[in-house]
Amino acid sequence: MMGKLDLYLERKREELGVRLNEVQKQAVGHARGPLLLLASPGSGKTTTIIMRIGYLIEELGVEPERIKAVTFSRASARDMKERFAKWFPQLAPVDFSTIHSLAFEAVRSHLWRSGQAYEIIEGAVDTAEQEGEAGPGKGEQGLPLHKKIILRGLYKEVVGENATDDIMEELTTYISFVKNKLLQPHEWESVKSDVPQAAQLLAAYEQFKRNGTDKLLLDFDDMLTLCNELLEKDEALLRKYQRRYDYILTDESQDTSLVQHAIIEKLARGHRNLCVVADDDQSIYSWRGAEPSYLLQFKDVYPEAVTLFMEQNYRSSKEIVTAANLFIKRNLGRYPKEMFTENAAHEPIVFKRLTDYRKQAKLVVREASKADRLSEVAVLYRNNSSSITLMNEFDRAGIPFYMKDADNRFFSHWIIEDVLNFMRMTYTDKRVDILESIHMKMAGYISKHQIAVLKSIDNGESVFDNLRQFVQLQDYQVKLLKEAQETFQEMGGMPPRQAIRVIRTRLGYEKALDKMCERLGFRKDYLIGILNTLEDIAEGLETMADFAARLKYLEKVLNSAKLRKGQDAVTFSTFHSSKGLEFDQVYMVDLIEGVIPAKEEDKRAADGSMPLMEEAVRLFYVGMTRARKRLTLITYGQRDGEKTEESTFMTAVRDIAEPEWRGAQAAGAGASEAGGFKLQFGTERRGSGGGGSESGARRFRSSSASSVASAAAGSAKRELNPHAVRKREALEEGQAVRHKVFGPGVIEALDGERITIRFGPENAKSLSVAMCLDMGLLELM
């Protein structure tokens, strides 16, 4: 006789066509008490959540308004709400919202009762109730009371410099991290930040919000910290929300911060009906205060909790799932999971190593143009700066693209304005205002006092002539300014790419950037990257006017790319923003050391762990698991004349997917020394999707502790098939075999160290016999 759960699932299978596996069924049927549901990528997490909510309502009689579902983003909340309404149209809506919306509702309730006036100073609050409230007030100088305006003013006051957009981003990230970690003022100094006097700026910011106006000023992070504080102190408020909900579910909990966890714990303290859905392997927001260690300690808080592992991947091909599963095992701080799939093999992972960076965007354009549906193609990268060169190439090729997280800061960056001002000086050297904007960033060492004197001279002549005739100069300046004037004159009519090289070198701009980086803590590699991108944009253009026009045009293209969501266009996204998305084809680009992993991620913590490196591994894993059928990893040997190294992550995946590639590389190197060719550069390698190898573990030691490599190798050994063929004598031509990744096939040839197996009419693969035997990849059929 079928039980209540089975009857429910059978009915929904007939109504919706939804079939659940055994773990999903257990999650749906878990009615009382805490549940930790660890969901691997593509494991049907949202389906399981919605089916569980439906079961609570339809079969257990829980009122929809008694269920609170908390998600990480507004998009997730909206998607879940729409899915629930589609599958259960006859039911009243469940309360889906972000944690910020929940926190703001509680804070506003308390402030209303206490008569405290307040104002939100950051963006639009994620709650419908906020609509219609008064707009932002005005500060003393008539400027809106907005977080960024306040922080810019405080930075100028405290540091004595104008804050760049990069500094503003770093500062707001620092403030958010401190608050989400619930750090006390005496701990603020301990948090590393590239922003000078960050802790002092935060203290000034907090004081202004409480004393700068007659209202309490709140930003998004304040909603969380104040909510947690009020729930701790205001018993009536706490009881109100504890009594409102009988069931609480949190999604994407690996991205939840300490303060967010604290709020949820308080609300679930009475009934303890808390379902936490997460994947510790996809926790990639520690820089925003996310606390993935909470998941590992869940049983400490809820000893009676049930833990379920949703490990079956319904999204990706066997090759991608196998490689990603072995790759993530290199991390130690995780639950032991075995992601698997019953999907068929599709095609090997593709590894591209190009000779030069400039070939990368052109390669992706060529490959993407062959796709039947552009919307099923994604290009993923670590840093937003990578998108500009891609955008330039795709636009020139006429291929539409959607920018998932478009960042306009590139086109408003002061580096670009500097370069354009240098170019303006080639058209006229009579404008003091242009020279004033760049005089500290060029050879000549012109002082502010000298510029002030120059501005008092209004005779319409060359600024360089006026400097020499009317301004007191040091002897060395005379020669430098004469050379600068001649250089600007030579640049007249010069192609823009060549002009940028002259600005960087002969006019001394890069040396000036070096000094600025030392003085202000800017990241030189980031600034140089902007200059490199400008050269890419300038390639093929004839005049500097064309270059300026191209920049304006690309900014418009970027703005329009934001609006192409849902259209037939290639998606550009950072690894971070790609989480939750999936595509048939994924290209992961700029896979070089220093980008992923970044230099600072190769550092150990005091306890010997490598938390930054482990998060970088998770980020790479997120990128890999966005792909359904085709995954291409791309690196290159040099950029702007400087050698680059292949990302150790890409190398690790290649070791997993194609264990025999090192032997082929060594043979190629030998051929090169003997006068042949070298396989390392300009070639394409397709991985076999096989299991991991000890050579792969050894190669990865630069990015994780040796114990991680040992654990990975040991894990690979434990997974060997007990029925696998171990002796060469057991193999013969014409024999039917099953490969661990590629499935059933027939041996066509055994030739020395290679075995050729045909897996289909047009799918024959030549594999290493030794590797197949050592890794237990084959069994007889």
mmCIF file of C-alpha atoms in Angstrom, residues 277-463:
data_model
loop_
_atom_site.group_PDB
_atom_site.id
_atom_site.type_symbol
_atom_site.label_atom_id
_atom_site.label_comp_id
_atom_site.label_asym_id
_atom_site.label_seq_id
_atom_site.Cartn_x
_atom_site.Cartn_y
_atom_site.Cartn_z
ATOM 1 C CA VAL A 277 19.811 23.958 0.967
ATOM 2 C CA ALA A 278 23.415 24.522 -0.055
ATOM 3 C CA ASP A 279 26.523 23.292 -1.799
ATOM 4 C CA ASP A 280 29.723 23.942 0.113
ATOM 5 C CA ASP A 281 31.609 23.297 -3.136
ATOM 6 C CA GLN A 282 30.003 26.391 -4.676
ATOM 7 C CA SER A 283 30.761 28.849 -1.870
ATOM 8 C CA ILE A 284 32.523 31.704 -3.710
ATOM 9 C CA TYR A 285 31.634 34.853 -1.786
ATOM 10 C CA SER A 286 33.887 34.904 1.281
ATOM 11 C CA TRP A 287 35.038 38.408 0.262
ATOM 12 C CA ARG A 288 31.450 39.509 0.883
ATOM 13 C CA GLY A 289 31.352 37.817 4.279
ATOM 14 C CA ALA A 290 29.877 34.429 3.275
ATOM 15 C CA GLU A 291 30.474 31.789 5.932
ATOM 16 C CA PRO A 292 30.712 28.324 4.274
ATOM 17 C CA SER A 293 32.199 26.849 7.478
ATOM 18 C CA TYR A 294 28.711 27.200 8.983
ATOM 19 C CA LEU A 295 27.595 24.285 6.823
ATOM 20 C CA LEU A 296 30.399 22.079 8.122
ATOM 21 C CA GLN A 297 29.339 22.923 11.681
ATOM 22 C CA PHE A 298 25.595 22.523 11.075
ATOM 23 C CA LYS A 299 25.409 19.400 13.252
ATOM 24 C CA ASP A 300 26.966 21.316 16.143
ATOM 25 C CA VAL A 301 23.998 23.694 16.143
ATOM 26 C CA TYR A 302 21.403 21.074 15.199
ATOM 27 C CA PRO A 303 22.609 17.656 16.471
ATOM 28 C CA GLU A 304 19.349 16.013 15.403
ATOM 29 C CA ALA A 305 19.630 17.280 11.825
ATOM 30 C CA VAL A 306 19.306 14.943 8.861
ATOM 31 C CA THR A 307 21.912 15.426 6.132
ATOM 32 C CA LEU A 308 21.104 14.402 2.568
ATOM 33 C CA PHE A 309 23.437 14.442 -0.431
ATOM 34 C CA MET A 310 21.939 15.248 -3.829
ATOM 35 C CA GLU A 311 24.855 14.075 -5.949
ATOM 36 C CA GLN A 312 23.269 13.130 -9.275
ATOM 37 C CA ASN A 313 23.954 15.725 -11.947
ATOM 38 C CA TYR A 314 21.227 15.973 -14.596
ATOM 39 C CA ARG A 315 22.884 18.842 -16.467
ATOM 40 C CA SER A 316 26.275 17.908 -17.833
ATOM 41 C CA SER A 317 27.879 15.210 -19.928
ATOM 42 C CA LYS A 318 29.782 12.358 -18.341
ATOM 43 C CA GLU A 319 33.143 13.859 -19.294
ATOM 44 C CA ILE A 320 32.413 17.185 -17.597
ATOM 45 C CA VAL A 321 30.910 15.649 -14.450
ATOM 46 C CA THR A 322 33.793 13.178 -14.041
ATOM 47 C CA ALA A 323 36.471 15.864 -14.392
ATOM 48 C CA ALA A 324 34.687 18.400 -12.165
ATOM 49 C CA ASN A 325 34.039 15.816 -9.453
ATOM 50 C CA LEU A 326 37.699 14.822 -9.261
ATOM 51 C CA PHE A 327 38.911 18.419 -9.500
ATOM 52 C CA ILE A 328 36.887 19.683 -6.505
ATOM 53 C CA LYS A 329 38.196 16.837 -4.343
ATOM 54 C CA ARG A 330 41.478 18.702 -4.091
ATOM 55 C CA ASN A 331 39.806 20.878 -1.454
ATOM 56 C CA LEU A 332 39.911 19.726 2.164
ATOM 57 C CA GLY A 333 37.269 21.978 3.739
ATOM 58 C CA ARG A 334 34.233 20.252 2.262
ATOM 59 C CA TYR A 335 31.707 17.479 2.727
ATOM 60 C CA PRO A 336 32.787 14.257 0.958
ATOM 61 C CA LYS A 337 30.492 14.096 -2.064
ATOM 62 C CA GLU A 338 30.549 11.977 -5.198
ATOM 63 C CA MET A 339 28.885 13.913 -7.985
ATOM 64 C CA PHE A 340 27.858 11.528 -10.758
ATOM 65 C CA THR A 341 25.628 11.467 -13.794
ATOM 66 C CA GLU A 342 23.706 8.955 -15.813
ATOM 67 C CA ASN A 343 23.951 11.250 -18.847
ATOM 68 C CA ALA A 344 25.781 9.811 -21.804
ATOM 69 C CA ALA A 345 29.266 10.794 -22.851
ATOM 70 C CA HIS A 346 29.171 13.633 -25.381
ATOM 71 C CA GLU A 347 32.650 14.856 -26.249
ATOM 72 C CA PRO A 348 35.968 15.335 -24.448
ATOM 73 C CA ILE A 349 36.835 18.571 -22.678
ATOM 74 C CA VAL A 350 38.804 20.797 -25.068
ATOM 75 C CA PHE A 351 42.082 22.386 -23.978
ATOM 76 C CA LYS A 352 43.443 25.280 -26.047
ATOM 77 C CA ARG A 353 46.890 26.741 -25.489
ATOM 78 C CA LEU A 354 47.507 29.687 -27.792
ATOM 79 C CA THR A 355 50.792 31.409 -28.459
ATOM 80 C CA ASP A 356 49.506 34.901 -27.681
ATOM 81 C CA TYR A 357 46.679 36.596 -25.797
ATOM 82 C CA ARG A 358 45.471 38.448 -28.885
ATOM 83 C CA LYS A 359 44.409 35.183 -30.513
ATOM 84 C CA GLN A 360 42.008 34.324 -27.697
ATOM 85 C CA ALA A 361 39.071 36.614 -28.511
ATOM 86 C CA LYS A 362 39.394 35.857 -32.223
ATOM 87 C CA LEU A 363 39.305 32.122 -31.488
ATOM 88 C CA VAL A 364 36.180 32.412 -29.342
ATOM 89 C CA VAL A 365 34.487 34.513 -32.035
ATOM 90 C CA ARG A 366 35.223 31.857 -34.683
ATOM 91 C CA GLU A 367 34.006 29.036 -32.457
ATOM 92 C CA ALA A 368 30.856 30.808 -31.236
ATOM 93 C CA SER A 369 29.845 31.797 -34.771
ATOM 94 C CA LYS A 370 29.367 28.093 -35.604
ATOM 95 C CA ALA A 371 26.704 27.575 -32.920
ATOM 96 C CA ASP A 372 23.146 26.892 -34.030
ATOM 97 C CA ARG A 373 21.818 28.862 -31.060
ATOM 98 C CA LEU A 374 23.967 31.685 -29.711
ATOM 99 C CA SER A 375 21.949 31.726 -26.488
ATOM 100 C CA GLU A 376 23.434 28.310 -25.664
ATOM 101 C CA VAL A 377 26.989 29.702 -25.709
ATOM 102 C CA ALA A 378 28.703 31.395 -22.752
ATOM 103 C CA VAL A 379 32.138 32.958 -22.344
ATOM 104 C CA LEU A 380 33.251 33.016 -18.713
ATOM 105 C CA TYR A 381 36.150 34.911 -17.154
ATOM 106 C CA ARG A 382 37.526 35.786 -13.720
ATOM 107 C CA ASN A 383 37.685 39.582 -14.080
ATOM 108 C CA ASN A 384 35.275 41.999 -15.730
ATOM 109 C CA SER A 385 38.173 43.603 -17.597
ATOM 110 C CA SER A 386 38.329 40.492 -19.820
ATOM 111 C CA SER A 387 34.930 41.338 -21.264
ATOM 112 C CA ILE A 388 36.011 44.525 -23.040
ATOM 113 C CA THR A 389 38.343 42.843 -25.550
ATOM 114 C CA LEU A 390 35.758 40.119 -26.133
ATOM 115 C CA MET A 391 33.066 42.727 -26.666
ATOM 116 C CA ASN A 392 35.258 44.570 -29.173
ATOM 117 C CA GLU A 393 35.882 41.417 -31.225
ATOM 118 C CA PHE A 394 32.302 40.153 -31.095
ATOM 119 C CA ASP A 395 30.997 43.547 -32.168
ATOM 120 C CA ARG A 396 33.397 43.692 -35.108
ATOM 121 C CA ALA A 397 32.265 40.204 -36.122
ATOM 122 C CA GLY A 398 28.599 41.191 -35.846
ATOM 123 C CA ILE A 399 27.796 38.487 -33.264
ATOM 124 C CA PRO A 400 25.229 39.658 -30.666
ATOM 125 C CA PHE A 401 26.046 39.137 -27.001
ATOM 126 C CA TYR A 402 24.408 39.602 -23.631
ATOM 127 C CA MET A 403 26.526 40.986 -20.788
ATOM 128 C CA LYS A 404 25.430 39.273 -17.589
ATOM 129 C CA ASP A 405 27.132 41.731 -15.254
ATOM 130 C CA ALA A 406 28.049 44.689 -17.429
ATOM 131 C CA ASP A 407 30.470 47.078 -15.727
ATOM 132 C CA ASN A 408 30.529 50.601 -17.135
ATOM 133 C CA ARG A 409 33.414 51.633 -14.901
ATOM 134 C CA PHE A 410 35.908 50.748 -17.618
ATOM 135 C CA PHE A 411 34.748 53.570 -19.897
ATOM 136 C CA SER A 412 34.732 56.118 -17.073
ATOM 137 C CA HIS A 413 38.099 55.073 -15.656
ATOM 138 C CA TRP A 414 40.633 57.851 -15.178
ATOM 139 C CA ILE A 415 43.214 55.890 -17.202
ATOM 140 C CA ILE A 416 41.062 56.306 -20.308
ATOM 141 C CA GLU A 417 40.578 60.014 -19.684
ATOM 142 C CA ASP A 418 44.354 60.364 -19.252
ATOM 143 C CA VAL A 419 45.077 58.618 -22.564
ATOM 144 C CA LEU A 420 42.497 60.755 -24.384
ATOM 145 C CA ASN A 421 44.005 63.914 -22.893
ATOM 146 C CA PHE A 422 47.458 62.892 -24.070
ATOM 147 C CA MET A 423 45.975 62.406 -27.532
ATOM 148 C CA ARG A 424 44.240 65.806 -27.378
ATOM 149 C CA MET A 425 47.649 67.393 -26.815
ATOM 150 C CA THR A 426 48.710 66.117 -30.257
ATOM 151 C CA TYR A 427 45.966 68.243 -31.836
ATOM 152 C CA THR A 428 46.778 71.385 -29.857
ATOM 153 C CA ASP A 429 49.385 72.110 -27.202
ATOM 154 C CA LYS A 430 47.880 75.514 -26.376
ATOM 155 C CA ARG A 431 45.331 74.381 -23.776
ATOM 156 C CA VAL A 432 46.560 74.696 -20.204
ATOM 157 C CA ASP A 433 43.549 72.759 -18.884
ATOM 158 C CA ILE A 434 44.640 69.622 -20.760
ATOM 159 C CA LEU A 435 48.219 69.883 -19.550
ATOM 160 C CA GLU A 436 46.954 70.467 -16.014
ATOM 161 C CA SER A 437 45.096 67.144 -16.096
ATOM 162 C CA ILE A 438 48.182 65.120 -17.101
ATOM 163 C CA HIS A 439 51.200 67.118 -15.900
ATOM 164 C CA MET A 440 51.767 64.768 -12.921
ATOM 165 C CA LYS A 441 51.650 61.727 -15.211
ATOM 166 C CA MET A 442 54.323 62.513 -17.790
ATOM 167 C CA ALA A 443 58.034 63.110 -18.028
ATOM 168 C CA GLY A 444 58.796 66.723 -17.200
ATOM 169 C CA TYR A 445 57.986 66.775 -13.483
ATOM 170 C CA ILE A 446 55.897 69.938 -13.732
ATOM 171 C CA SER A 447 54.809 71.136 -10.292
ATOM 172 C CA LYS A 448 51.411 72.448 -9.247
ATOM 173 C CA HIS A 449 52.949 75.872 -8.651
ATOM 174 C CA GLN A 450 54.353 75.958 -12.180
ATOM 175 C CA ILE A 451 50.923 75.050 -13.584
ATOM 176 C CA ALA A 452 49.368 77.858 -11.497
ATOM 177 C CA VAL A 453 51.804 80.369 -12.994
ATOM 178 C CA LEU A 454 51.173 79.002 -16.480
ATOM 179 C CA LYS A 455 47.402 79.443 -16.056
ATOM 180 C CA SER A 456 47.920 83.163 -15.465
ATOM 181 C CA ILE A 457 49.456 83.488 -18.951
ATOM 182 C CA ASP A 458 46.753 83.768 -21.595
ATOM 183 C CA ASN A 459 48.482 84.481 -24.904
ATOM 184 C CA GLY A 460 47.219 81.570 -27.023
ATOM 185 C CA GLU A 461 50.720 80.137 -27.507
ATOM 186 C CA SER A 462 52.119 76.629 -26.885
ATOM 187 C CA VAL A 463 52.047 75.680 -23.210
#
